[in-house]
Amino acid sequence: EAGVTQSPTHLIKTRGQQATLRCSPISGHTSVYWYQQALGLGLQFLLWYDEGEERNRGNFPPRFSGRQFPNYSSELNVNALELEDSALYLCASSLGITGYPRTDTQYFGPGTRLTVL
Amino acid sequence: DAKTTQPTSMDCAEGRAANLPCNHSTISGNEYVYWYRQIHSQGPQYIIHGLKNNETNEMASLIITEDRKSSTLILPHATLRDTAVYYCIVRVYGQNFVFGPGTRLSVLP
């Protein structure tokens, strides 16, 4: 069974540009989560999508946004990039809040390393 | 903020059991204990989770105290590949995972 996939693996942008990161969940999973991990820091929750709806949002500015498509894949968009946005962006998926059995253990992808110059 | 307290770092000899403690003294009755690990710059890997009873799978065992205020993750025969940061997380079903700094486990040859 294929795991969570993310693309691209690496992304280099300059300040002020926009970045788009993509995530494909495990087959059958309807929830997708996004996390940011800056160098040497812990994982910070960004966004949670389930069944196409945004369920929760972490303490990040509005220039971090995303969406979930009908096939449950997801995009994370970061507008007006700043140097401090350089980080590993991780996507995770789970069965979702309406899934059965009732378990929402999250499984993570390998991440996209975003570098802002 | 994370609701758990873990040692910053631990060492373990290869082939020996690694016992990683976690304190979660404010855990509520419907919060699960989850363990993940992250090998350098990779995505976190799910290890195990439990509510009240001890759990075992092919990777590890999870021992939860009767009062549920602490738990221990046991890797029965640590290998060099088990060197990683281990995260203990408590959460209610449907809520976000909040990752703390975790324990950096070094398995030594």
Tab-separated table of C-alpha atoms in Angstrom:
chain	number	residue	atom	x	y	z
A	1	GLU	CA	0.000	0.000	0.000
A	2	ALA	CA	1.414	3.372	-1.026
A	3	GLY	CA	2.075	5.848	1.732
A	4	VAL	CA	1.549	9.579	1.798
A	5	THR	CA	3.361	11.257	-1.067
A	6	GLN	CA	4.461	14.868	-1.326
A	7	SER	CA	5.825	16.963	-4.154
A	8	PRO	CA	8.151	18.520	-4.849
A	9	THR	CA	10.886	17.136	-2.597
A	10	HIS	CA	12.723	20.440	-2.619
A	11	LEU	CA	11.557	23.911	-3.588
A	12	ILE	CA	13.624	27.070	-3.794
A	13	LYS	CA	11.898	30.450	-3.976
A	14	THR	CA	12.782	34.063	-3.382
A	15	ARG	CA	11.192	36.486	-0.961
A	16	GLY	CA	7.781	37.711	-2.057
A	17	GLN	CA	7.086	34.762	-4.351
A	18	GLN	CA	4.374	32.155	-3.903
A	19	ALA	CA	4.957	28.464	-3.193
A	20	THR	CA	2.593	25.570	-3.856
A	21	LEU	CA	3.136	22.239	-2.154
A	22	ARG	CA	1.164	19.101	-2.922
A	23	CYS	CA	0.139	16.050	-0.944
A	24	SER	CA	-1.554	12.778	-1.859
A	25	PRO	CA	-2.991	10.858	1.095
A	26	ILE	CA	-3.051	7.129	1.655
A	27	SER	CA	-5.841	5.518	-0.332
A	28	GLY	CA	-9.054	5.575	1.700
A	29	HIS	CA	-7.948	8.424	3.937
A	30	THR	CA	-10.108	11.533	3.834
A	31	SER	CA	-8.235	13.787	6.265
A	32	VAL	CA	-5.082	15.682	5.377
A	33	TYR	CA	-2.964	17.679	7.813
A	34	TRP	CA	-0.140	20.125	7.160
A	35	TYR	CA	2.722	20.858	9.542
A	36	GLN	CA	5.726	23.171	9.421
A	37	GLN	CA	9.070	22.169	10.915
A	38	ALA	CA	11.633	24.931	10.864
A	39	LEU	CA	15.268	23.918	11.274
A	40	GLY	CA	15.947	22.690	14.789
A	41	LEU	CA	12.381	23.319	15.884
A	42	GLY	CA	9.383	21.094	16.549
A	43	LEU	CA	6.452	20.387	14.296
A	44	GLN	CA	3.905	23.178	14.230
A	45	PHE	CA	0.345	22.390	13.125
A	46	LEU	CA	-0.768	24.430	10.114
A	47	LEU	CA	-4.029	23.156	8.634
A	48	TRP	CA	-6.441	20.223	8.723
A	49	TYR	CA	-8.790	19.287	5.897
A	50	ASP	CA	-11.420	16.590	5.988
A	51	GLU	CA	-13.909	15.741	3.244
A	52	GLY	CA	-12.948	18.919	1.407
A	53	GLU	CA	-13.560	21.236	4.328
A	54	GLU	CA	-11.063	23.120	6.471
A	55	ARG	CA	-11.563	21.686	9.990
A	56	ASN	CA	-8.937	23.535	11.955
A	57	ARG	CA	-6.128	25.983	11.523
A	58	GLY	CA	-2.971	26.607	13.507
A	59	ASN	CA	-1.555	29.945	14.569
A	60	PHE	CA	-0.252	31.018	11.172
A	61	PRO	CA	-0.988	34.148	9.115
A	62	PRO	CA	-3.597	34.071	6.331
A	63	ARG	CA	-0.928	33.939	3.635
A	64	PHE	CA	-0.736	30.249	4.506
A	65	SER	CA	-3.737	28.656	2.856
A	66	GLY	CA	-4.720	25.447	1.230
A	67	ARG	CA	-7.449	23.303	-0.165
A	68	GLN	CA	-8.488	19.711	-0.498
A	69	PHE	CA	-9.656	18.287	-3.787
A	70	PRO	CA	-12.490	15.778	-4.407
A	71	ASN	CA	-9.898	12.967	-4.612
A	72	TYR	CA	-8.716	14.039	-1.104
A	73	SER	CA	-5.330	15.260	-2.292
A	74	SER	CA	-4.348	18.648	-0.964
A	75	GLU	CA	-2.376	21.766	-1.767
A	76	LEU	CA	-0.660	24.142	0.609
A	77	ASN	CA	-0.090	27.628	-0.725
A	78	VAL	CA	2.234	30.125	0.882
A	79	ASN	CA	1.967	33.666	-0.485
A	80	ALA	CA	4.394	36.558	-0.099
A	81	LEU	CA	7.186	34.267	1.049
A	82	GLU	CA	9.402	35.432	3.885
A	83	LEU	CA	12.841	34.137	4.835
A	84	GLU	CA	11.453	32.549	8.005
A	85	ASP	CA	9.117	30.393	5.916
A	86	SER	CA	12.117	28.228	5.089
A	87	ALA	CA	11.265	24.878	6.634
A	88	LEU	CA	10.320	21.255	6.090
A	89	TYR	CA	6.606	21.078	5.316
A	90	LEU	CA	5.023	17.800	6.276
A	91	CYS	CA	1.727	16.370	5.202
A	92	ALA	CA	-0.091	13.616	7.064
A	93	SER	CA	-3.286	11.713	6.359
A	94	SER	CA	-5.772	9.746	8.428
A	95	LEU	CA	-9.081	7.961	8.063
A	96	GLY	CA	-10.861	11.120	9.107
A	97	ILE	CA	-13.475	11.938	11.683
A	98	THR	CA	-16.201	9.977	9.967
A	99	GLY	CA	-14.048	7.040	9.057
A	100	TYR	CA	-14.450	3.501	10.301
A	101	PRO	CA	-12.908	2.067	12.364
A	102	ARG	CA	-12.808	5.166	14.527
A	103	THR	CA	-9.107	5.750	14.473
A	104	ASP	CA	-7.467	8.898	13.199
A	105	THR	CA	-3.845	7.905	13.562
A	106	GLN	CA	-1.879	10.202	11.282
A	107	TYR	CA	0.637	8.862	8.795
A	108	PHE	CA	3.220	11.286	7.514
A	109	GLY	CA	4.790	11.836	4.131
A	110	PRO	CA	8.487	12.523	3.544
A	111	GLY	CA	8.025	16.289	3.418
A	112	THR	CA	8.860	19.171	1.095
A	113	ARG	CA	11.896	21.245	1.990
A	114	LEU	CA	11.148	24.871	1.136
A	115	THR	CA	14.046	27.287	0.979
A	116	VAL	CA	13.350	31.009	0.687
A	117	LEU	CA	16.275	33.132	-0.487
B	1	ASP	CA	1.555	23.625	24.305
B	2	ALA	CA	2.419	19.946	24.556
B	3	LYS	CA	0.837	18.176	27.519
B	4	THR	CA	3.736	15.799	27.976
B	5	THR	CA	7.200	15.888	29.535
B	6	GLN	CA	10.030	13.773	28.144
B	7	PRO	CA	13.761	13.635	28.814
B	8	THR	CA	15.736	15.665	26.320
B	9	SER	CA	18.043	12.823	25.386
B	10	MET	CA	18.875	9.198	26.174
B	11	ASP	CA	21.487	6.661	25.171
B	12	CYS	CA	20.991	2.939	24.715
B	13	ALA	CA	23.404	0.156	23.814
B	14	GLU	CA	22.674	-1.700	20.614
B	15	GLY	CA	20.779	-4.918	21.275
B	16	ARG	CA	19.483	-3.769	24.638
B	17	ALA	CA	15.969	-2.612	25.422
B	18	ALA	CA	15.335	1.112	25.128
B	19	ASN	CA	12.841	2.416	27.672
B	20	LEU	CA	11.588	5.904	26.903
B	21	PRO	CA	9.515	7.566	29.643
B	22	CYS	CA	6.788	10.145	29.250
B	23	ASN	CA	4.907	12.097	31.904
B	24	HIS	CA	1.360	13.238	31.182
B	25	SER	CA	0.047	14.029	34.655
B	26	THR	CA	-2.878	16.148	33.388
B	27	ILE	CA	-4.207	13.550	30.970
B	28	SER	CA	-7.968	13.310	30.822
B	29	GLY	CA	-10.029	10.149	30.574
B	30	ASN	CA	-10.643	10.329	26.836
B	31	GLU	CA	-7.104	11.221	25.779
B	32	TYR	CA	-5.006	8.660	23.993
B	33	VAL	CA	-1.228	8.347	24.331
B	34	TYR	CA	0.553	8.285	20.957
B	35	TRP	CA	4.199	7.702	20.127
B	36	TYR	CA	5.923	8.777	16.941
B	37	ARG	CA	9.562	8.957	15.968
B	38	GLN	CA	11.415	11.105	13.490
B	39	ILE	CA	14.666	10.081	11.924
B	40	HIS	CA	16.716	13.039	10.774
B	41	SER	CA	14.768	15.261	8.345
B	42	GLN	CA	12.252	12.538	7.489
B	43	GLY	CA	8.531	12.557	8.168
B	44	PRO	CA	7.506	11.288	11.614
B	45	GLN	CA	6.764	7.576	11.779
B	46	TYR	CA	3.815	6.249	13.786
B	47	ILE	CA	4.881	3.694	16.400
B	48	ILE	CA	2.003	2.858	18.715
B	49	HIS	CA	-0.864	4.306	20.705
B	50	GLY	CA	-3.087	3.329	23.619
B	51	LEU	CA	-5.794	4.521	25.975
B	52	LYS	CA	-5.626	2.512	29.189
B	53	ASN	CA	-4.262	-0.936	28.496
B	54	ASN	CA	-0.722	-1.844	27.593
B	55	GLU	CA	-0.221	-2.300	23.870
B	56	THR	CA	2.296	-4.202	21.774
B	57	ASN	CA	2.960	-4.300	18.063
B	58	GLU	CA	5.801	-5.347	15.818
B	59	MET	CA	7.760	-2.202	16.594
B	60	ALA	CA	7.353	-1.592	20.300
B	61	SER	CA	5.423	-1.980	23.518
B	62	LEU	CA	3.555	0.777	25.330
B	63	ILE	CA	3.172	0.524	29.085
B	64	ILE	CA	0.667	2.950	30.636
B	65	THR	CA	0.521	3.272	34.425
B	66	GLU	CA	-2.739	2.491	36.141
B	67	ASP	CA	-3.376	6.163	36.953
B	68	ARG	CA	-2.485	6.998	33.327
B	69	LYS	CA	-0.211	9.819	34.434
B	70	SER	CA	2.837	8.360	32.763
B	71	SER	CA	3.835	5.827	30.153
B	72	THR	CA	6.909	4.073	28.808
B	73	LEU	CA	7.718	3.144	25.239
B	74	ILE	CA	9.843	0.017	25.042
B	75	LEU	CA	11.939	-0.899	22.007
B	76	PRO	CA	12.868	-4.481	22.964
B	77	HIS	CA	16.128	-4.833	21.010
B	78	ALA	CA	17.375	-1.439	19.906
B	79	THR	CA	19.373	-1.192	16.689
B	80	LEU	CA	21.371	1.669	15.225
B	81	ARG	CA	18.396	2.376	12.936
B	82	ASP	CA	16.306	3.236	16.008
B	83	THR	CA	18.366	6.387	16.582
B	84	ALA	CA	15.763	9.151	16.262
B	85	VAL	CA	13.712	11.757	18.107
B	86	TYR	CA	10.777	10.102	19.876
B	87	TYR	CA	7.601	12.087	20.507
B	88	CYS	CA	5.003	11.253	23.135
B	89	ILE	CA	1.663	12.958	22.476
B	90	VAL	CA	-1.650	12.900	24.311
B	91	ARG	CA	-4.788	13.856	22.441
B	92	VAL	CA	-8.497	13.333	22.205
B	93	TYR	CA	-9.827	11.606	19.106
B	94	GLY	CA	-10.401	14.217	16.425
B	95	GLN	CA	-8.072	16.837	17.861
B	96	ASN	CA	-4.757	18.026	16.497
B	97	PHE	CA	-1.481	16.428	17.390
B	98	VAL	CA	0.708	18.806	19.402
B	99	PHE	CA	4.347	17.803	19.114
B	100	GLY	CA	6.752	18.756	21.877
B	101	PRO	CA	10.553	18.612	21.610
B	102	GLY	CA	10.631	14.846	22.198
B	103	THR	CA	13.497	12.620	23.369
B	104	ARG	CA	16.586	12.234	21.214
B	105	LEU	CA	17.505	8.541	21.484
B	106	SER	CA	21.013	7.575	20.478
B	107	VAL	CA	21.649	3.860	20.045
B	108	LEU	CA	25.334	3.209	20.541
B	109	PRO	CA	27.314	0.321	19.006
